[in-house]
mmCIF file of C-alpha atoms in Angstrom:
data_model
loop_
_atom_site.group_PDB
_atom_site.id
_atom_site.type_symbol
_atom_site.label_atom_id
_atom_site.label_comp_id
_atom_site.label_asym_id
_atom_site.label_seq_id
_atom_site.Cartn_x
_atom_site.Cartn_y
_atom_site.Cartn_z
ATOM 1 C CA UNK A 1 39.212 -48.293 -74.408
ATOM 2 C CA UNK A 2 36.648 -50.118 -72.133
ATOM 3 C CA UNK A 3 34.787 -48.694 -69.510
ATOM 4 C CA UNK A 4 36.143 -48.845 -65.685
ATOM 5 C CA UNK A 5 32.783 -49.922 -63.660
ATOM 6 C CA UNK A 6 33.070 -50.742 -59.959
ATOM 7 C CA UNK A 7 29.815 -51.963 -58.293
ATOM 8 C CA UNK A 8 29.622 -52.602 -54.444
ATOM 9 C CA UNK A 9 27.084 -54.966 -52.501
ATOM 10 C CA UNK A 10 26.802 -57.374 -49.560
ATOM 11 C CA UNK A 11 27.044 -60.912 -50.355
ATOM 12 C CA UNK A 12 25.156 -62.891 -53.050
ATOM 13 C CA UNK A 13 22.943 -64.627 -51.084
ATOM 14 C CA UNK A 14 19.384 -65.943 -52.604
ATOM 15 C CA UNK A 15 17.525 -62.316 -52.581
ATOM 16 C CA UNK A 16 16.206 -60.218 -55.081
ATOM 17 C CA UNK A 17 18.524 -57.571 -54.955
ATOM 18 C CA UNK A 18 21.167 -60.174 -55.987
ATOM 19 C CA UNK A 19 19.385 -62.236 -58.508
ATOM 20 C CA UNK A 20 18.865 -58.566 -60.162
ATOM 21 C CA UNK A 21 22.898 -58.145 -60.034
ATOM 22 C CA UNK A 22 23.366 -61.182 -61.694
ATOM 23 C CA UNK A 23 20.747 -60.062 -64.378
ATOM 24 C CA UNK A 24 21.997 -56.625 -65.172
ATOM 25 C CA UNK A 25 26.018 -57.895 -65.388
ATOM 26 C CA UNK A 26 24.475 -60.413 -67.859
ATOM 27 C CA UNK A 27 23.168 -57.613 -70.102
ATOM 28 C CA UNK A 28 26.866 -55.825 -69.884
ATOM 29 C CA UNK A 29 28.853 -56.341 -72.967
ATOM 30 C CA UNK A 30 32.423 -57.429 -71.901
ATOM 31 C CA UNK A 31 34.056 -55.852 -74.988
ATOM 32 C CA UNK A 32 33.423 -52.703 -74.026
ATOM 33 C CA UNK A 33 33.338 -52.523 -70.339
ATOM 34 C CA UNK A 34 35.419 -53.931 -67.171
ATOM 35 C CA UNK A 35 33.516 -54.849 -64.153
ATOM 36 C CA UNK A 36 35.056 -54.883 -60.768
ATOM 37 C CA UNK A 37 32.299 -56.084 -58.400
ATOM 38 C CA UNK A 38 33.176 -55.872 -54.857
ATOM 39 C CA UNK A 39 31.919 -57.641 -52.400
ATOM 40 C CA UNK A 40 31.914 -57.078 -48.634
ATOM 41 C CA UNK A 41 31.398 -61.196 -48.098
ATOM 42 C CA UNK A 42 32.066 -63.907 -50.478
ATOM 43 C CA UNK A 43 30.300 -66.978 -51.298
ATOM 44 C CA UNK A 44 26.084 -67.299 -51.479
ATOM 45 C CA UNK A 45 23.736 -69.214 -53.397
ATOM 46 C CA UNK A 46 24.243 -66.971 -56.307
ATOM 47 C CA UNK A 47 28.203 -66.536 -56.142
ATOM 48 C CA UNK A 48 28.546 -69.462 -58.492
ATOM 49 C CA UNK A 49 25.820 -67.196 -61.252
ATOM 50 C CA UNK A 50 28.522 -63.764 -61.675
ATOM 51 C CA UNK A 51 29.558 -63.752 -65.269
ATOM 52 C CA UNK A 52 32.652 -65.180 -65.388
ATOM 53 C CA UNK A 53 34.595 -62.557 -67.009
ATOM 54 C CA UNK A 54 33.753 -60.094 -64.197
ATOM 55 C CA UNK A 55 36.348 -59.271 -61.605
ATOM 56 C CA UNK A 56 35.428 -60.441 -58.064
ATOM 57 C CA UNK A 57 37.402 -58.546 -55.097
ATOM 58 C CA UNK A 58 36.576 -59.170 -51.795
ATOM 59 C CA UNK A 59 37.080 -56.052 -49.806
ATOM 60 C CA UNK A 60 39.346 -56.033 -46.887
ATOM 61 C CA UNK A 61 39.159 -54.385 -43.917
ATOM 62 C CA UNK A 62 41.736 -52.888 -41.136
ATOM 63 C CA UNK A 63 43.005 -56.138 -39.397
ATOM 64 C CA UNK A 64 45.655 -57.822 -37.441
ATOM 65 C CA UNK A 65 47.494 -58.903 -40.933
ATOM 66 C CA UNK A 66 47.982 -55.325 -42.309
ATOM 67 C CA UNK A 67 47.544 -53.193 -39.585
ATOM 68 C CA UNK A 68 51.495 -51.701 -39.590
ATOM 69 C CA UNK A 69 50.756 -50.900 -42.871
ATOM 70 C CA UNK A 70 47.614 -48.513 -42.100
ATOM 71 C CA UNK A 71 48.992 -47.216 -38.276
ATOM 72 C CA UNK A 72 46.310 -44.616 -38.070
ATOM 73 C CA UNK A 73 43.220 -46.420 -39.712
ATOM 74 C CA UNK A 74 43.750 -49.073 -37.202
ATOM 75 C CA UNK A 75 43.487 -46.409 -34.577
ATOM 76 C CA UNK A 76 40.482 -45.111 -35.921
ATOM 77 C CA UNK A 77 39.406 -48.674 -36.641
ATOM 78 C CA UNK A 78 39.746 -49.597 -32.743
ATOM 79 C CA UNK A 79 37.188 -46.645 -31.857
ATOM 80 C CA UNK A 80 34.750 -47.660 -34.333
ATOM 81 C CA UNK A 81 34.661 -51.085 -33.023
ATOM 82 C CA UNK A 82 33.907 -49.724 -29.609
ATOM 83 C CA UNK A 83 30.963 -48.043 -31.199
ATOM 84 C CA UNK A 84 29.424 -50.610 -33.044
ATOM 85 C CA UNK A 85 29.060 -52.308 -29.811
ATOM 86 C CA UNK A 86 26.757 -49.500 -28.502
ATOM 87 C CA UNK A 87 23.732 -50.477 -29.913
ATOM 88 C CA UNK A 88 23.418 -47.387 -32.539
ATOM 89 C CA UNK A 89 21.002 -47.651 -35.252
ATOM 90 C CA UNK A 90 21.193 -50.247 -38.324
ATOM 91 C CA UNK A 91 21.697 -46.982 -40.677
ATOM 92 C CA UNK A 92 24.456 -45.448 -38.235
ATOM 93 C CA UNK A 93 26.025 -49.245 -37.982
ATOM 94 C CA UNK A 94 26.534 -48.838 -41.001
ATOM 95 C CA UNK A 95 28.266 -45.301 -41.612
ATOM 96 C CA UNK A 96 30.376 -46.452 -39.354
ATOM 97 C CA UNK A 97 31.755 -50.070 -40.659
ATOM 98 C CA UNK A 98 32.229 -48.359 -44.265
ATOM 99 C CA UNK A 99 35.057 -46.715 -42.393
ATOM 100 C CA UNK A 100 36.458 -50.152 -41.486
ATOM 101 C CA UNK A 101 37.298 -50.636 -45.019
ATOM 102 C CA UNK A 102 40.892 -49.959 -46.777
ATOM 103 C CA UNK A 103 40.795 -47.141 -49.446
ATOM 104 C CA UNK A 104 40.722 -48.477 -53.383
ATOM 105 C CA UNK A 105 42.859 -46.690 -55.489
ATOM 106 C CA UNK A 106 42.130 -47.669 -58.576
ATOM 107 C CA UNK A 107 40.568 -45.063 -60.501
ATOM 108 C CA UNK A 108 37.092 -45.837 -62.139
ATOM 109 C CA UNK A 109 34.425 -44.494 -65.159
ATOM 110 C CA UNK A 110 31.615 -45.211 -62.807
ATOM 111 C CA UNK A 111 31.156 -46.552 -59.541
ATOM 112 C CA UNK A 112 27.924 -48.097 -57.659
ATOM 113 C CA UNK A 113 26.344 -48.677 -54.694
ATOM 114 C CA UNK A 114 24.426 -50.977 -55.427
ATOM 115 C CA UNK A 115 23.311 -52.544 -52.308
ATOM 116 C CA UNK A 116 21.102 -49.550 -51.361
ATOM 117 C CA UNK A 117 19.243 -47.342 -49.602
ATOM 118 C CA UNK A 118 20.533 -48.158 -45.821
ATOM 119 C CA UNK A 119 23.520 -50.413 -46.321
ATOM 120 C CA UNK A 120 27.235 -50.035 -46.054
ATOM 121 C CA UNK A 121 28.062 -49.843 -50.114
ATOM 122 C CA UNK A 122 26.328 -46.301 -49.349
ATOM 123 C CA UNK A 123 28.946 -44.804 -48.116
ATOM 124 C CA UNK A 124 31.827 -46.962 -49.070
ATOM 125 C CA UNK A 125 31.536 -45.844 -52.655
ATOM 126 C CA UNK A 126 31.107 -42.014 -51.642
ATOM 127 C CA UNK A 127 34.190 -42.098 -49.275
ATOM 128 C CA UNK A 128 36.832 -45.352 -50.222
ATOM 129 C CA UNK A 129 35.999 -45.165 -54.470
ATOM 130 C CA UNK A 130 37.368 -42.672 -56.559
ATOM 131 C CA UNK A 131 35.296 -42.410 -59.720
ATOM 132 C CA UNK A 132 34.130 -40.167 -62.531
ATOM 133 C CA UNK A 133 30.555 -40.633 -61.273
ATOM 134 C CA UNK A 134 28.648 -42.450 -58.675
ATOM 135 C CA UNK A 135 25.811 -44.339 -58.870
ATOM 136 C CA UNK A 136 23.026 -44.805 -56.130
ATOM 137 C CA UNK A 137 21.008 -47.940 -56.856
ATOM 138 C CA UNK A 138 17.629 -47.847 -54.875
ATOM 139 C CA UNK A 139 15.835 -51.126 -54.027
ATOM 140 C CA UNK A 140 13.721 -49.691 -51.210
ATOM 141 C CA UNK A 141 11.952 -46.495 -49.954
ATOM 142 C CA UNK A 142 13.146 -44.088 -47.744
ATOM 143 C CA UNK A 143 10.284 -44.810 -45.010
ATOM 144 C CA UNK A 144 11.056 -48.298 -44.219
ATOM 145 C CA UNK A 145 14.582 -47.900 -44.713
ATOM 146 C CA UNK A 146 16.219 -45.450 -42.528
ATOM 147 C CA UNK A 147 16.520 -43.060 -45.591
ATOM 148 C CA UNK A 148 15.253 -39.997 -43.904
ATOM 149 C CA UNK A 149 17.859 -39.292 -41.228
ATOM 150 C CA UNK A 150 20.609 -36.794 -41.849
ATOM 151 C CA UNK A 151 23.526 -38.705 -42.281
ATOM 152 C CA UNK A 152 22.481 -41.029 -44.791
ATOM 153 C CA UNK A 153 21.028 -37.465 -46.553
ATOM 154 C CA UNK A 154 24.099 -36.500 -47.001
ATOM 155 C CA UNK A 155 25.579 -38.974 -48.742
ATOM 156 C CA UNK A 156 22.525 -39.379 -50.921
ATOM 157 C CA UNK A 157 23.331 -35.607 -51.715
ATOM 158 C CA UNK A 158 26.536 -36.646 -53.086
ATOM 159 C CA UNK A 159 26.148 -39.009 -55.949
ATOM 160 C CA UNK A 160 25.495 -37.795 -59.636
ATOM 161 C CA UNK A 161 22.665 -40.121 -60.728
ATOM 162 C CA UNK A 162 20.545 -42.236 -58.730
ATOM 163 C CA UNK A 163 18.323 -45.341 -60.198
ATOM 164 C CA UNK A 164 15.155 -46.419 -58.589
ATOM 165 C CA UNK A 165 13.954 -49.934 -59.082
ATOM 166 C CA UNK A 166 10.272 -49.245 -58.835
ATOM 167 C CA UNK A 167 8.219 -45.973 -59.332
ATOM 168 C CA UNK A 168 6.986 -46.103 -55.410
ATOM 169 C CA UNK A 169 11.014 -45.875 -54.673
ATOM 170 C CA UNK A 170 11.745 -42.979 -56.705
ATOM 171 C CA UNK A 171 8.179 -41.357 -55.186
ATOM 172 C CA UNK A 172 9.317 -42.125 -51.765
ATOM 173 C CA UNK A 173 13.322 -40.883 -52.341
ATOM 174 C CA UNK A 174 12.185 -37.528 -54.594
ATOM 175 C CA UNK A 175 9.856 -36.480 -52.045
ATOM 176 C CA UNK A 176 12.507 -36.330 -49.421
ATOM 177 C CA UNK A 177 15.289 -35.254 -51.196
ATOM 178 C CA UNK A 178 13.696 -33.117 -53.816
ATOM 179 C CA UNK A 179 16.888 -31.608 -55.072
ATOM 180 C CA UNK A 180 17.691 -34.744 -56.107
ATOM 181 C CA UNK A 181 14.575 -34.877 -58.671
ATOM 182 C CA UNK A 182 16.325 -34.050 -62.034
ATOM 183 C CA UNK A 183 18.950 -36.974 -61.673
ATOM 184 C CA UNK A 184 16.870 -39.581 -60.396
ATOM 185 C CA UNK A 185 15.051 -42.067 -62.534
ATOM 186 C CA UNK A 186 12.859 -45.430 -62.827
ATOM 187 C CA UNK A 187 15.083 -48.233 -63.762
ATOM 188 C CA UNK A 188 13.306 -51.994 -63.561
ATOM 189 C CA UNK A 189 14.849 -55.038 -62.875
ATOM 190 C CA UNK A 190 15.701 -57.166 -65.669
ATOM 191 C CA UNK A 191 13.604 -60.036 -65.492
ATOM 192 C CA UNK A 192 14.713 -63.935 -66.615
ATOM 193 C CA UNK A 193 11.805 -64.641 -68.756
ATOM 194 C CA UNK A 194 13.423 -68.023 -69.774
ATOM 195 C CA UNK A 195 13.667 -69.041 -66.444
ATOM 196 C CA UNK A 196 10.310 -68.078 -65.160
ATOM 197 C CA UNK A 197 8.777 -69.925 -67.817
ATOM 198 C CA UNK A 198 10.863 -72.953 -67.523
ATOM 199 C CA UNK A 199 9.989 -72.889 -63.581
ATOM 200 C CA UNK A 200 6.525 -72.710 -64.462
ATOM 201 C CA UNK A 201 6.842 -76.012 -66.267
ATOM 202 C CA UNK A 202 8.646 -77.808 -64.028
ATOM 203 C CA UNK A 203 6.697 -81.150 -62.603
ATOM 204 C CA UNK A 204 6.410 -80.826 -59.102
ATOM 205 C CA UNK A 205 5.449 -84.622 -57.258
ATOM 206 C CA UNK A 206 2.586 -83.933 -55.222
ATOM 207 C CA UNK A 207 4.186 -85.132 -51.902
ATOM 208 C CA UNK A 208 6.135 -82.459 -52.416
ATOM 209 C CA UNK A 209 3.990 -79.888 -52.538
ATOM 210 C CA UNK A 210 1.159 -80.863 -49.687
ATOM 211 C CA UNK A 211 2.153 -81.952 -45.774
ATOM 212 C CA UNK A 212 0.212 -85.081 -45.681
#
């Protein structure tokens, strides 16, 4: 039986954090797993680049089109809006719209945020996903990215494994959550050695390249 994998992020937009999505789903072997990726925006420069036999779902929030099915969500989902309006931080912003987001039910293998360490895939996956295990995928440090206060903690606390894509990252994320150490490792980026190279050949006119 294949493997059940949800994975959660933004928007595939031109950024590394996408172009390394596109990478690792290409390494994924569709005979043995099933990929849900879910997406809190569709479209981007790199929507056209996900593997064709993976399952897009754009996730749907509380709105005006389901909201007698989900009576008290959309109550909750009225005081949230209020909230966001207050000006809270980028890391709180985003606690908070996770919660804007209708529950999936399916039941998965392994589920990850992937979009990570501030954003809201963070806590979507800990509190909408219901999953064997959870993933944390790290593309920044804790320092620079809000990782530090206590409600992102928390939900850090949470997941069972927790990838870093760069030995700074896991440095910066097992030095503040230390009790995390023993199921946190180093996993690189896949890299498109093909492409780089063919880039690097590429004839570029000169007028181009230089503002005459």
């Amino acid at each position: 039986m294949k493997r059940q994998i949800a994975i959660v992020t933004r928007k595939m937009i031109t950024g590394g954090v996408e172009r390394a999505l596109i990478l690792m789903l290409r390494e994924f072997n569709p005979a043995h797993v099933c990929v849900d990726l879910y997406l809190q925006e569709l479209g981007g420069e790199l929507f056209h680049e996900i593997p064709d036999w993976v399952n897009v779902i754009h996730m749907q929030t509380i709105n005006l089109r389901n909201v007698f099915f989900h009576p008290i969500l959309s109550l909750k989902g009225a005081n949230i809006k209020l909230k966001l309006k207050q000006g809270l931080p980028y890391v709180e912003q985003c606690r908070l719209a996770s919660k804007l987001y209708l529950p999936i039910w399916k039941h998965y293998d392994i589920a990850i945020a992937y979009h990570a360490p501030n954003t809201v895939p963070v806590f979507l996956v800990i509190d909408k996903i219901n999953a064997e295990r959870k993933i944390l995928w790290l593309h920044g440090d804790m320092e620079s990215n809000q990782g530090l206060t206590k409600d992102v903690g928390y939900y850090y606390c949470k997941y069972d494994k927790i990838f870093a894509v760069a030995k700074s990252i896991y440095d910066s994320f097992t030095k503040a959550y230390p009790e995390k150490k023993n199921c946190t490792e180093v996993f690189y980026n896949y890299i498109d050695l093909e492409n780089i190279i063919n880039k690097s050949n590429e004839i570029i006119p000169l007028h181009k390249c230089v503002d005459f």
